[in-house]
XYZ file of C-alpha atoms in Angstrom:
388
model
C -6.244 -1.533 38.918
C -9.097 -3.566 40.356
C -9.488 -3.311 44.130
C -11.821 -4.658 46.722
C -15.064 -6.533 46.314
C -13.872 -9.888 47.685
C -13.709 -11.372 51.143
C -9.954 -11.743 51.376
C -6.975 -9.996 49.928
C -5.374 -13.286 48.961
C -8.344 -14.513 46.963
C -8.648 -11.123 45.295
C -4.976 -11.200 44.330
C -5.312 -14.735 43.008
C -8.341 -13.761 40.958
C -6.536 -10.762 39.497
C -3.472 -12.837 38.626
C -5.606 -15.498 36.962
C -7.451 -12.835 35.009
C -4.164 -11.293 33.791
C -2.784 -14.715 32.811
C -5.957 -15.415 30.861
C -5.504 -12.142 28.977
C -1.847 -12.841 28.189
C -2.592 -16.339 26.874
C -5.447 -15.003 24.796
C -3.269 -12.199 23.513
C -0.574 -14.622 22.323
C -3.122 -16.720 20.477
C -4.713 -13.750 18.752
C -1.330 -12.283 17.791
C -0.554 -15.455 15.870
C -3.986 -15.467 14.251
C -3.457 -11.892 13.046
C 0.034 -12.725 11.816
C -1.484 -15.586 9.844
C -3.619 -13.104 7.934
C -0.730 -10.716 7.353
C 1.474 -13.532 6.074
C -1.165 -14.847 3.691
C -1.907 -11.342 2.391
C 1.410 -10.631 0.578
C 1.635 -14.244 -0.612
C -1.742 -14.158 -2.344
C -0.996 -10.703 -3.753
C 2.370 -11.819 -5.142
C 1.249 -15.238 -6.438
C -2.321 -14.603 -7.602
C -2.646 -10.809 -7.606
C -4.428 -8.130 -5.606
C -7.815 -9.001 -7.139
C -7.465 -12.600 -5.895
C -6.826 -11.319 -2.385
C -9.995 -9.272 -2.687
C -11.965 -12.411 -3.584
C -10.299 -14.347 -0.754
C -11.133 -11.638 1.778
C -14.719 -11.372 0.554
C -15.269 -15.146 0.682
C -13.958 -15.362 4.243
C -16.133 -12.411 5.239
C -19.203 -14.074 3.745
C -18.480 -17.342 5.573
C -17.992 -15.548 8.884
C -21.091 -13.366 8.822
C -23.388 -16.061 7.424
C -22.203 -18.453 10.111
C -22.904 -15.922 12.882
C -26.333 -14.882 11.572
C -27.599 -18.317 10.541
C -26.410 -19.695 13.872
C -28.779 -17.255 15.659
C -25.949 -16.085 17.949
C -26.038 -19.436 19.758
C -22.326 -19.081 20.555
C -23.235 -16.124 22.789
C -26.104 -18.060 24.360
C -23.608 -20.824 25.113
C -21.325 -18.452 27.015
C -24.185 -16.973 29.023
C -25.882 -20.210 30.094
C -22.791 -22.392 30.494
C -20.954 -19.859 32.653
C -24.031 -19.356 34.836
C -25.046 -23.029 35.243
C -22.082 -25.394 35.471
C -24.207 -28.487 36.163
C -26.114 -28.059 32.892
C -23.156 -27.448 30.609
C -23.456 -30.829 28.853
C -27.106 -30.291 28.022
C -26.503 -26.690 26.941
C -23.595 -27.569 24.663
C -25.252 -30.629 23.072
C -28.468 -28.717 22.415
C -26.794 -25.727 20.824
C -24.300 -27.812 18.858
C -27.053 -29.883 17.224
C -29.312 -26.883 16.615
C -26.515 -24.753 15.188
C -25.234 -27.511 12.900
C -28.717 -28.232 11.535
C -29.420 -24.538 10.920
C -26.093 -23.935 9.197
C -26.421 -27.068 7.046
C -29.906 -26.029 5.901
C -28.704 -22.522 5.047
C -25.742 -23.974 3.137
C -28.036 -26.241 1.112
C -30.349 -23.338 0.266
C -27.472 -21.071 -0.748
C -25.941 -23.806 -2.910
C -28.849 -23.204 -5.323
C -28.435 -19.425 -5.276
C -28.634 -17.630 -8.655
C -25.469 -16.310 -10.253
C -25.980 -12.653 -9.206
C -26.172 -13.669 -5.545
C -23.066 -15.842 -5.867
C -21.203 -12.935 -7.469
C -22.334 -10.563 -4.737
C -21.319 -13.032 -2.017
C -17.755 -13.901 -3.052
C -16.993 -11.529 -5.944
C -16.797 -14.249 -8.585
C -19.072 -16.765 -10.341
C -16.841 -19.716 -9.393
C -19.414 -22.064 -7.862
C -16.775 -24.501 -6.662
C -15.202 -21.716 -4.627
C -18.677 -20.775 -3.402
C -19.326 -24.390 -2.306
C -16.025 -24.441 -0.408
C -16.995 -21.153 1.240
C -20.326 -22.648 2.357
C -18.499 -25.642 3.844
C -16.227 -23.244 5.707
C -19.338 -21.419 6.966
C -20.701 -24.583 8.615
C -17.322 -25.495 10.104
C -16.836 -21.958 11.399
C -20.081 -22.204 13.339
C -19.058 -25.486 14.952
C -15.555 -24.254 15.708
C -16.916 -21.080 17.292
C -19.199 -23.070 19.605
C -16.322 -25.285 20.710
C -14.007 -22.355 21.445
C -16.758 -20.533 23.319
C -17.381 -23.586 25.494
C -13.771 -23.403 26.694
C -14.176 -19.660 27.104
C -17.349 -20.033 29.208
C -15.784 -22.666 31.468
C -12.588 -20.654 32.071
C -10.455 -23.157 30.166
C -8.816 -20.325 28.304
C -5.438 -22.007 27.956
C -7.096 -25.003 26.273
C -9.066 -22.616 24.084
C -5.937 -20.710 23.095
C -3.911 -23.856 22.408
C -6.636 -25.263 20.146
C -7.050 -21.889 18.454
C -3.292 -21.506 18.026
C -2.791 -25.024 16.666
C -5.673 -24.584 14.237
C -4.412 -21.204 13.050
C -0.861 -22.505 12.601
C -1.997 -25.541 10.608
C -4.310 -23.334 8.562
C -1.446 -20.990 7.748
C 0.879 -23.803 6.701
C -1.856 -25.466 4.637
C -2.735 -22.262 2.772
C 0.891 -21.254 2.218
C 1.779 -24.773 1.081
C -1.112 -24.837 -1.375
C -0.218 -21.452 -2.851
C 3.498 -22.189 -3.107
C 2.618 -25.519 -4.710
C 0.821 -23.713 -7.516
C -2.741 -24.144 -6.279
C -5.492 -21.736 -7.239
C -7.613 -19.751 -4.800
C -9.961 -22.759 -4.699
C -7.077 -25.019 -3.692
C -6.124 -22.671 -0.864
C -9.744 -22.556 0.340
C -10.031 -26.361 0.259
C -6.822 -26.608 2.283
C -8.382 -24.307 4.871
C -11.576 -26.378 4.894
C -9.563 -29.555 5.535
C -7.782 -27.973 8.501
C -11.100 -26.783 9.931
C -12.557 -30.289 9.622
C -9.620 -31.603 11.651
C -10.022 -28.775 14.179
C -13.712 -29.543 14.698
C -13.057 -33.285 15.142
C -10.307 -32.721 17.713
C -12.227 -29.880 19.346
C -15.364 -31.979 19.792
C -13.306 -34.719 21.418
C -11.991 -32.212 23.951
C -15.317 -30.419 24.351
C -17.249 -33.566 25.278
C -14.805 -34.131 28.115
C -15.728 -30.733 29.500
C -19.431 -30.986 28.659
C -20.443 -34.644 28.253
C -22.935 -35.305 25.468
C -26.559 -35.154 26.545
C -29.909 -35.487 24.814
C -30.781 -32.048 23.348
C -33.487 -30.154 25.201
C -36.233 -28.189 23.474
C -36.735 -26.022 26.561
C -33.043 -25.131 26.591
C -33.168 -24.410 22.862
C -36.137 -22.074 23.375
C -34.337 -20.246 26.180
C -31.161 -19.932 24.117
C -33.179 -18.635 21.166
C -34.836 -15.986 23.339
C -31.386 -14.855 24.386
C -29.609 -15.138 21.044
C -32.156 -14.038 18.434
C -32.334 -10.403 19.701
C -28.569 -10.270 19.116
C -28.892 -11.137 15.409
C -29.594 -7.474 14.430
C -26.504 -6.481 16.399
C -24.506 -9.125 14.518
C -25.767 -7.795 11.189
C -24.987 -4.229 12.216
C -21.496 -5.208 13.347
C -21.038 -7.037 10.038
C -22.041 -3.870 8.178
C -19.333 -2.063 10.096
C -16.684 -4.758 9.883
C -17.223 -6.584 6.572
C -20.039 -5.017 4.548
C -17.825 -2.448 2.874
C -16.083 -5.186 0.864
C -19.350 -6.237 -0.754
C -20.257 -2.654 -1.597
C -16.830 -2.049 -3.152
C -17.072 -5.299 -5.119
C -20.500 -4.337 -6.486
C -19.592 -0.816 -7.578
C -15.877 -1.264 -8.436
C -13.959 -4.529 -8.837
C -12.016 -7.190 -6.947
C -8.756 -5.273 -7.258
C -10.359 -2.430 -5.306
C -11.617 -4.953 -2.728
C -8.095 -6.341 -2.407
C -6.586 -2.880 -1.945
C -9.147 -1.917 0.683
C -8.773 -5.262 2.462
C -5.039 -4.721 2.883
C -5.754 -1.350 4.503
C -8.338 -2.962 6.750
C -5.929 -5.751 7.706
C -3.532 -3.179 9.140
C -6.247 -1.232 10.951
C -7.740 -4.444 12.345
C -4.516 -5.115 14.240
C -6.191 -3.078 16.974
C -8.225 -6.225 17.540
C -5.102 -7.718 19.121
C -5.965 -5.656 22.183
C -9.737 -6.185 22.192
C -9.853 -9.927 21.499
C -8.191 -11.173 24.730
C -10.179 -8.629 26.761
C -13.427 -9.771 25.162
C -12.564 -13.451 25.560
C -11.819 -13.231 29.290
C -14.130 -10.405 30.342
C -17.497 -11.829 29.273
C -17.344 -15.040 31.359
C -15.919 -13.087 34.310
C -18.799 -10.599 34.228
C -21.370 -13.413 33.962
C -19.852 -15.216 36.950
C -19.770 -12.088 39.133
C -23.035 -10.491 38.021
C -25.315 -12.128 40.569
C -22.813 -12.276 43.433
C -20.581 -9.191 43.236
C -21.869 -6.672 40.733
C -19.572 -3.902 42.009
C -16.479 -5.975 41.270
C -17.786 -6.843 37.817
C -18.129 -3.106 37.121
C -14.509 -2.581 38.167
C -13.374 -5.231 35.692
C -15.270 -3.448 32.919
C -13.794 -0.049 33.886
C -10.248 -1.426 34.024
C -10.530 -3.056 30.600
C -12.044 0.128 29.195
C -9.033 2.170 30.345
C -6.521 -0.330 28.937
C -8.255 -0.419 25.571
C -8.595 3.381 25.413
C -4.853 3.849 25.950
C -3.976 1.196 23.358
C -6.338 2.797 20.841
C -4.733 6.234 21.239
C -1.233 4.787 20.754
C -2.410 2.796 17.736
C -3.832 5.906 16.016
C -0.556 7.739 16.578
C 1.635 5.070 14.983
C -0.023 2.601 12.577
C -1.570 4.944 9.943
C 1.816 6.645 9.467
C 3.599 3.317 8.999
C 0.974 1.898 6.642
C 2.350 3.491 3.445
C 5.970 2.241 3.738
C 4.752 -1.194 4.872
C 2.391 -1.631 1.925
C 5.076 -0.443 -0.504
C 6.962 -3.620 0.400
C 4.248 -5.824 -1.118
C 5.297 -5.116 -4.695
C 2.035 -3.546 -5.889
C 2.361 0.240 -5.920
C -1.433 0.714 -5.937
C -1.779 -0.870 -2.484
C -0.380 2.180 -0.691
C -2.608 4.678 -2.479
C -4.794 6.413 0.106
C -3.497 4.045 2.794
C -2.853 6.684 5.478
C -6.376 8.130 5.399
C -8.086 4.760 5.037
C -6.142 3.155 7.881
C -6.748 6.196 10.088
C -10.508 6.206 9.451
C -10.898 2.447 9.771
C -8.833 2.406 12.977
C -11.074 5.110 14.407
C -14.173 3.061 13.652
C -12.645 -0.178 14.953
C -11.660 1.604 18.160
C -15.183 2.936 18.705
C -16.629 -0.497 18.088
C -14.219 -1.974 20.637
C -15.194 0.515 23.317
C -18.858 -0.207 22.634
C -18.223 -3.937 22.911
C -16.652 -3.537 26.343
C -19.390 -1.343 27.799
C -22.072 -3.736 26.489
C -20.728 -6.651 28.544
C -23.055 -5.994 31.529
C -26.032 -6.180 29.144
C -24.986 -9.697 28.130
C -24.649 -10.683 31.777
C -28.089 -9.286 32.667
C -29.676 -11.015 29.628
C -30.742 -7.608 28.254
C -29.869 -8.669 24.714
C -32.814 -6.784 23.234
C -31.194 -3.534 24.374
C -27.954 -4.511 22.625
C -29.772 -5.125 19.350
C -31.673 -1.831 19.573
C -28.662 0.343 20.409
C -26.470 -1.363 17.822
C -28.980 -0.847 15.025
C -29.060 2.872 15.782
C -25.333 3.337 16.327
C -23.552 1.308 13.672
C -24.540 2.972 10.367
C -22.840 6.269 11.250
C -19.486 4.752 12.126
C -16.442 6.294 10.398
C -15.204 2.792 9.618
C -17.740 2.568 6.829
C -15.843 5.220 4.894
C -13.921 3.357 2.157
């Protein structure tokens, strides 16, 4: 699928094989992460109800988007500068880890004093203990993302996948154990927070072996900010596409409606099983080749585009049709109402977003992040995935 562009056939074949192995390892890890969500979904619905799953989904969405925005897209800066400058990886990682942690901690402290309406809008309930646990998860998510992206940028994708897999497995067992033990939604969230604390501690131990701790650099921070800040609008726009609908539904309807919609989205988001390993392996590869063999980097992008396009077409032909009988198994008859149309529309939007993500990879490599922010702001609001 990818030919030419290297000095020897053997090295080209080795590079292709390594690239395929990276994708397969990443795929296995992301399959298990998706299965974790699908296993938790029916358990929360059966134990605590559909409305509780809506609150759970909304709280996780809030933690994820706040972590990405408040972190100023430093995880993307880490990939770009670490992959391009191996000798500086310790300084890059230490600088961005400290800066990201401080930013996220400050945002968490400010949000802890948020008024009740903002708390309700954020997680769908006025439970401030649950909100505090969500803020803790936000900070840990930012740290965990930086660690995983360090392994991604340094082509240690097997280490990344093993850490990701172990964390996801422990998280699943912790949440399931808490729910089966009679815990509330808060108990399940605290169990997840505890697992993420352990993940960050272990991950940092491994990360500092790859990128030894260095004194943070203000010049590196400024350069990373110039790269990452223009991507914040793109992050917000992607959040509007991927997670914002839950907050709108919560505001105008109720948490039961959020839970119903979130189950539909969980099925449609299975398409991410194809995109995630491509995205994980493609970005560092493009960065590494950009300055030395731009033609080969373009062939990698084209090959991944074709694979994703085929998977998307097959997904649209199968998953929406199966969504109704699958959701009927969950024991709540309202979950399957409108499932076919919702899953079809959401899958269409997720597929378009995935294609856009792939074709934007050269912009990341060329540091043209301002172009990404501008095109994303114009493109995202019209996506079909925003149709509830």
